[in-house]
Amino acid sequence: SQQGEEDPQALSIQEGENATMNCSYKTSINNLQWYRQNSGRGLVHLILIRSNEREKHSGRLRVTLDTSKKSSSLLITASRAADTASYFCATPPPGYSSASKIIFGSGTRLSIRP
Amino acid sequence: EAGVAQSPRYKIIEKRQSVAFWCNPISGHATLYWYQQILGQGPKLLIQFQNNGVVDDSQLPKDRFSAERLKGVDSTLKIQPAKLEDSAVYLCASRAYAGNTIYFGEGSWLTVV
């Protein structure tokens, strides 16, 4: 069963702009992860945020988590052509606390225009 | 460190034929996953192994799909007989026992015609 759902489904921005993607989920979680998938490739882990964290940074990535709203956002600053990819949020299934089992949303397809 | 290896990368078969995919996880990773990703969707977990034991196969269509990890290392996923709706990318992934990060292979693309 699907837990997280990304919004928007597709996003096209100019190179250098910031890109924001959102993920909403249905039941309480204790961690949430974001993955990137370049076209025709496997998924690459970007960042994990725990329920007791509100914000986390990794390079040009900033992830926030609002457990009261059951939502997370992924911000990519100063976007580059290489950021063109699909981005997925992933959460444990309902009733599961570990990060060892995750369910993916449908993803946001990000396109960076040169 | 070598990543998750999968083969073949691409396969085209006719419906009702069989196909097998192979996965070699990252060395030492106890947990191995097979995901199915249909075009435009997120990956869906088919089966999860811990060493050579099955942890979760609740979403594996067992009438046609089978998977094994006999020695707790490599794994194979088989589909027999294939249906048109099995056209997808089959992603293998692995995780270290105490780790949170799941590492994915490049996937095996299956087209059933």
Short mmCIF file of C-alpha atoms in Angstrom, two decimals:
data_model
loop_
_atom_site.label_atom_id
_atom_site.label_comp_id
_atom_site.label_asym_id
_atom_site.label_seq_id
_atom_site.Cartn_x
_atom_site.Cartn_y
_atom_site.Cartn_z
CA SER A 1 0.00 0.00 0.00
CA GLN A 2 1.25 3.48 -0.84
CA GLN A 3 2.34 5.64 2.04
CA GLY A 4 3.96 8.75 0.59
CA GLU A 5 2.84 10.81 -2.37
CA GLU A 6 4.95 13.47 -4.07
CA ASP A 7 3.76 16.79 -5.39
CA PRO A 8 4.04 18.08 -8.05
CA GLN A 9 4.20 15.10 -10.39
CA ALA A 10 6.37 17.09 -12.77
CA LEU A 11 8.39 20.27 -12.40
CA SER A 12 10.35 22.23 -14.99
CA ILE A 13 12.60 25.11 -13.93
CA GLN A 14 15.44 27.21 -15.29
CA GLU A 15 18.98 26.28 -14.42
CA GLY A 16 20.09 28.18 -11.36
CA GLU A 17 16.62 28.37 -9.84
CA ASN A 18 15.58 26.47 -6.73
CA ALA A 19 13.38 23.38 -6.97
CA THR A 20 10.98 22.35 -4.25
CA MET A 21 9.22 19.01 -4.09
CA ASN A 22 6.77 17.90 -1.45
CA CYS A 23 5.80 14.56 0.00
CA SER A 24 2.71 13.84 2.04
CA TYR A 25 2.17 10.61 3.91
CA LYS A 26 -0.77 9.00 5.65
CA THR A 27 0.32 7.40 8.92
CA SER A 28 2.90 8.29 11.55
CA ILE A 29 6.49 7.49 10.67
CA ASN A 30 9.78 7.69 12.49
CA ASN A 31 11.90 8.35 9.40
CA LEU A 32 11.56 9.49 5.81
CA GLN A 33 14.04 9.19 2.97
CA TRP A 34 14.51 10.87 -0.39
CA TYR A 35 15.95 9.09 -3.43
CA ARG A 36 16.92 10.29 -6.89
CA GLN A 37 16.60 8.29 -10.11
CA ASN A 38 18.25 9.45 -13.30
CA SER A 39 16.62 8.26 -16.49
CA GLY A 40 17.33 4.58 -17.12
CA ARG A 41 19.28 4.18 -13.91
CA GLY A 42 18.79 2.81 -10.42
CA LEU A 43 17.82 4.85 -7.40
CA VAL A 44 20.38 6.75 -5.36
CA HIS A 45 19.85 7.56 -1.70
CA LEU A 46 19.96 11.30 -0.98
CA ILE A 47 19.05 11.85 2.62
CA LEU A 48 17.23 10.35 5.61
CA ILE A 49 15.42 12.49 8.16
CA ARG A 50 14.10 11.16 11.44
CA SER A 51 10.86 12.14 13.11
CA ASN A 52 12.68 14.08 15.82
CA GLU A 53 14.42 16.22 13.20
CA ARG A 54 12.80 19.21 11.53
CA GLU A 55 15.41 20.02 8.94
CA LYS A 56 18.47 18.44 7.44
CA HIS A 57 21.04 19.64 4.91
CA SER A 58 23.34 17.86 2.49
CA GLY A 59 25.23 20.06 0.04
CA ARG A 60 22.62 21.85 -2.09
CA LEU A 61 19.81 19.73 -0.63
CA ARG A 62 17.58 20.79 2.22
CA VAL A 63 14.94 18.46 3.60
CA THR A 64 12.26 19.43 6.08
CA LEU A 65 9.85 17.25 7.97
CA ASP A 66 6.60 18.37 9.58
CA THR A 67 5.16 15.45 11.48
CA SER A 68 2.05 17.41 12.50
CA LYS A 69 1.16 17.90 8.85
CA LYS A 70 2.56 14.52 7.78
CA SER A 71 4.62 16.15 5.09
CA SER A 72 8.19 16.61 3.95
CA SER A 73 9.82 18.85 1.41
CA LEU A 74 13.01 18.54 -0.61
CA LEU A 75 14.64 21.77 -1.74
CA ILE A 76 17.42 21.76 -4.33
CA THR A 77 19.16 25.11 -4.46
CA ALA A 78 20.95 26.56 -7.48
CA SER A 79 19.75 23.78 -9.76
CA ARG A 80 21.99 22.30 -12.44
CA ALA A 81 21.29 20.31 -15.59
CA ALA A 82 22.59 17.22 -13.80
CA ASP A 83 19.74 17.52 -11.29
CA THR A 84 17.29 16.46 -13.99
CA ALA A 85 15.85 13.25 -12.59
CA SER A 86 12.90 11.75 -10.75
CA TYR A 87 12.81 12.26 -7.02
CA PHE A 88 11.04 9.85 -4.68
CA CYS A 89 10.17 10.02 -1.05
CA ALA A 90 10.20 6.73 0.81
CA THR A 91 8.70 5.85 4.17
CA PRO A 92 8.31 2.72 6.27
CA PRO A 93 4.99 0.93 5.78
CA PRO A 94 2.28 1.59 8.38
CA GLY A 95 3.21 0.07 11.71
CA TYR A 96 6.84 -0.40 10.73
CA SER A 97 9.48 1.69 12.48
CA SER A 98 12.75 0.58 10.90
CA ALA A 99 14.27 2.10 7.77
CA SER A 100 15.00 -1.43 6.55
CA LYS A 101 11.70 -1.64 4.68
CA ILE A 102 10.42 1.33 2.68
CA ILE A 103 7.58 2.18 0.35
CA PHE A 104 8.09 4.65 -2.46
CA GLY A 105 5.77 7.31 -3.78
CA SER A 106 5.19 7.89 -7.49
CA GLY A 107 7.87 10.54 -7.70
CA THR A 108 8.38 14.06 -9.00
CA ARG A 109 9.97 14.36 -12.44
CA LEU A 110 12.28 17.36 -12.35
CA SER A 111 13.54 18.91 -15.57
CA ILE A 112 16.17 21.64 -15.53
CA ARG A 113 16.13 23.90 -18.59
CA PRO A 114 19.51 25.30 -19.69
CA GLU B 1 33.40 -0.62 -3.36
CA ALA B 2 31.49 -2.46 -6.08
CA GLY B 3 27.81 -1.69 -6.32
CA VAL B 4 24.82 -3.95 -6.79
CA ALA B 5 25.22 -5.89 -10.03
CA GLN B 6 22.29 -7.01 -12.13
CA SER B 7 21.94 -8.92 -15.36
CA PRO B 8 20.72 -8.93 -17.98
CA ARG B 9 20.15 -5.18 -18.38
CA TYR B 10 17.55 -5.64 -21.09
CA LYS B 11 15.28 -8.50 -22.06
CA ILE B 12 12.45 -8.81 -24.57
CA ILE B 13 10.29 -11.91 -24.42
CA GLU B 14 6.94 -13.03 -25.71
CA LYS B 15 4.04 -13.49 -23.34
CA ARG B 16 3.89 -16.90 -21.72
CA GLN B 17 7.67 -17.27 -21.98
CA SER B 18 9.91 -17.35 -18.94
CA VAL B 19 12.72 -15.05 -17.86
CA ALA B 20 15.24 -14.95 -15.03
CA PHE B 21 17.12 -12.02 -13.55
CA TRP B 22 20.26 -12.25 -11.51
CA CYS B 23 21.52 -9.99 -8.75
CA ASN B 24 24.79 -9.80 -6.87
CA PRO B 25 24.47 -7.46 -3.88
CA ILE B 26 27.19 -5.39 -2.28
CA SER B 27 29.60 -7.66 -0.45
CA GLY B 28 28.56 -8.29 3.13
CA HIS B 29 25.03 -6.92 2.76
CA ALA B 30 22.64 -9.24 4.55
CA THR B 31 19.40 -7.75 3.22
CA LEU B 32 18.45 -8.06 -0.43
CA TYR B 33 15.37 -6.64 -2.12
CA TRP B 34 13.65 -7.07 -5.45
CA TYR B 35 11.48 -4.19 -6.60
CA GLN B 36 9.28 -3.86 -9.66
CA GLN B 37 9.04 -0.41 -11.24
CA ILE B 38 6.44 0.16 -13.93
CA LEU B 39 7.08 3.15 -16.18
CA GLY B 40 5.99 6.38 -14.53
CA GLN B 41 5.53 4.81 -11.09
CA GLY B 42 7.62 4.36 -8.00
CA PRO B 43 9.29 1.03 -7.21
CA LYS B 44 7.10 -1.60 -5.58
CA LEU B 45 8.67 -4.14 -3.23
CA LEU B 46 8.27 -7.71 -4.46
CA ILE B 47 10.39 -9.62 -1.98
CA GLN B 48 12.87 -8.97 0.82
CA PHE B 49 15.52 -11.45 1.98
CA GLN B 50 17.53 -11.42 5.18
CA ASN B 51 20.53 -13.61 4.41
CA ASN B 52 18.88 -16.58 2.67
CA GLY B 53 15.52 -16.29 4.43
CA VAL B 54 12.44 -14.49 3.12
CA VAL B 55 11.36 -11.56 5.31
CA ASP B 56 8.48 -10.32 3.17
CA ASP B 57 7.02 -11.65 -0.06
CA SER B 58 3.48 -10.38 0.44
CA GLN B 59 3.40 -8.52 -2.88
CA LEU B 60 5.07 -11.21 -4.96
CA PRO B 61 2.61 -12.79 -7.45
CA LYS B 62 3.53 -16.30 -6.43
CA ASP B 63 1.58 -17.97 -9.20
CA ARG B 64 4.15 -16.71 -11.69
CA PHE B 65 7.03 -15.09 -9.82
CA SER B 66 9.64 -16.87 -7.74
CA ALA B 67 12.86 -15.72 -6.13
CA GLU B 68 15.64 -17.42 -4.28
CA ARG B 69 18.84 -16.54 -2.45
CA LEU B 70 20.23 -19.94 -1.72
CA LYS B 71 23.61 -19.10 -0.18
CA GLY B 72 22.66 -15.73 1.23
CA VAL B 73 24.56 -13.84 -1.45
CA ASP B 74 23.36 -13.85 -5.08
CA SER B 75 19.70 -13.93 -5.91
CA THR B 76 17.58 -14.80 -8.90
CA LEU B 77 14.08 -13.62 -9.75
CA LYS B 78 12.09 -15.72 -12.19
CA ILE B 79 8.88 -15.02 -14.02
CA GLN B 80 7.03 -17.91 -15.61
CA PRO B 81 4.84 -17.49 -17.58
CA ALA B 82 5.22 -13.79 -18.32
CA LYS B 83 2.27 -11.52 -18.97
CA LEU B 84 2.16 -8.22 -20.82
CA GLU B 85 1.68 -6.35 -17.54
CA ASP B 86 5.01 -7.69 -16.27
CA SER B 87 6.78 -5.21 -18.54
CA ALA B 88 8.77 -3.15 -16.07
CA VAL B 89 12.19 -2.53 -14.63
CA TYR B 90 13.21 -5.05 -11.99
CA LEU B 91 15.46 -3.42 -9.44
CA CYS B 92 17.64 -5.31 -7.04
CA ALA B 93 18.87 -3.56 -3.92
CA SER B 94 20.83 -4.41 -0.82
CA ARG B 95 21.44 -3.05 2.65
CA ALA B 96 23.98 -3.70 5.34
CA TYR B 97 22.56 -5.28 8.49
CA ALA B 98 22.89 -2.19 10.66
CA GLY B 99 22.55 0.38 7.89
CA ASN B 100 19.69 2.63 6.85
CA THR B 101 20.70 3.21 3.26
CA ILE B 102 19.41 0.88 0.58
CA TYR B 103 21.70 0.63 -2.46
CA PHE B 104 20.14 -0.08 -5.83
CA GLY B 105 21.44 -1.74 -8.96
CA GLU B 106 20.84 -0.27 -12.40
CA GLY B 107 17.89 -2.53 -13.01
CA SER B 108 16.83 -5.15 -15.53
CA TRP B 109 14.42 -3.84 -18.15
CA LEU B 110 11.81 -6.35 -19.23
CA THR B 111 9.51 -5.93 -22.20
CA VAL B 112 6.86 -8.58 -22.74
CA VAL B 113 5.33 -8.56 -26.22
#
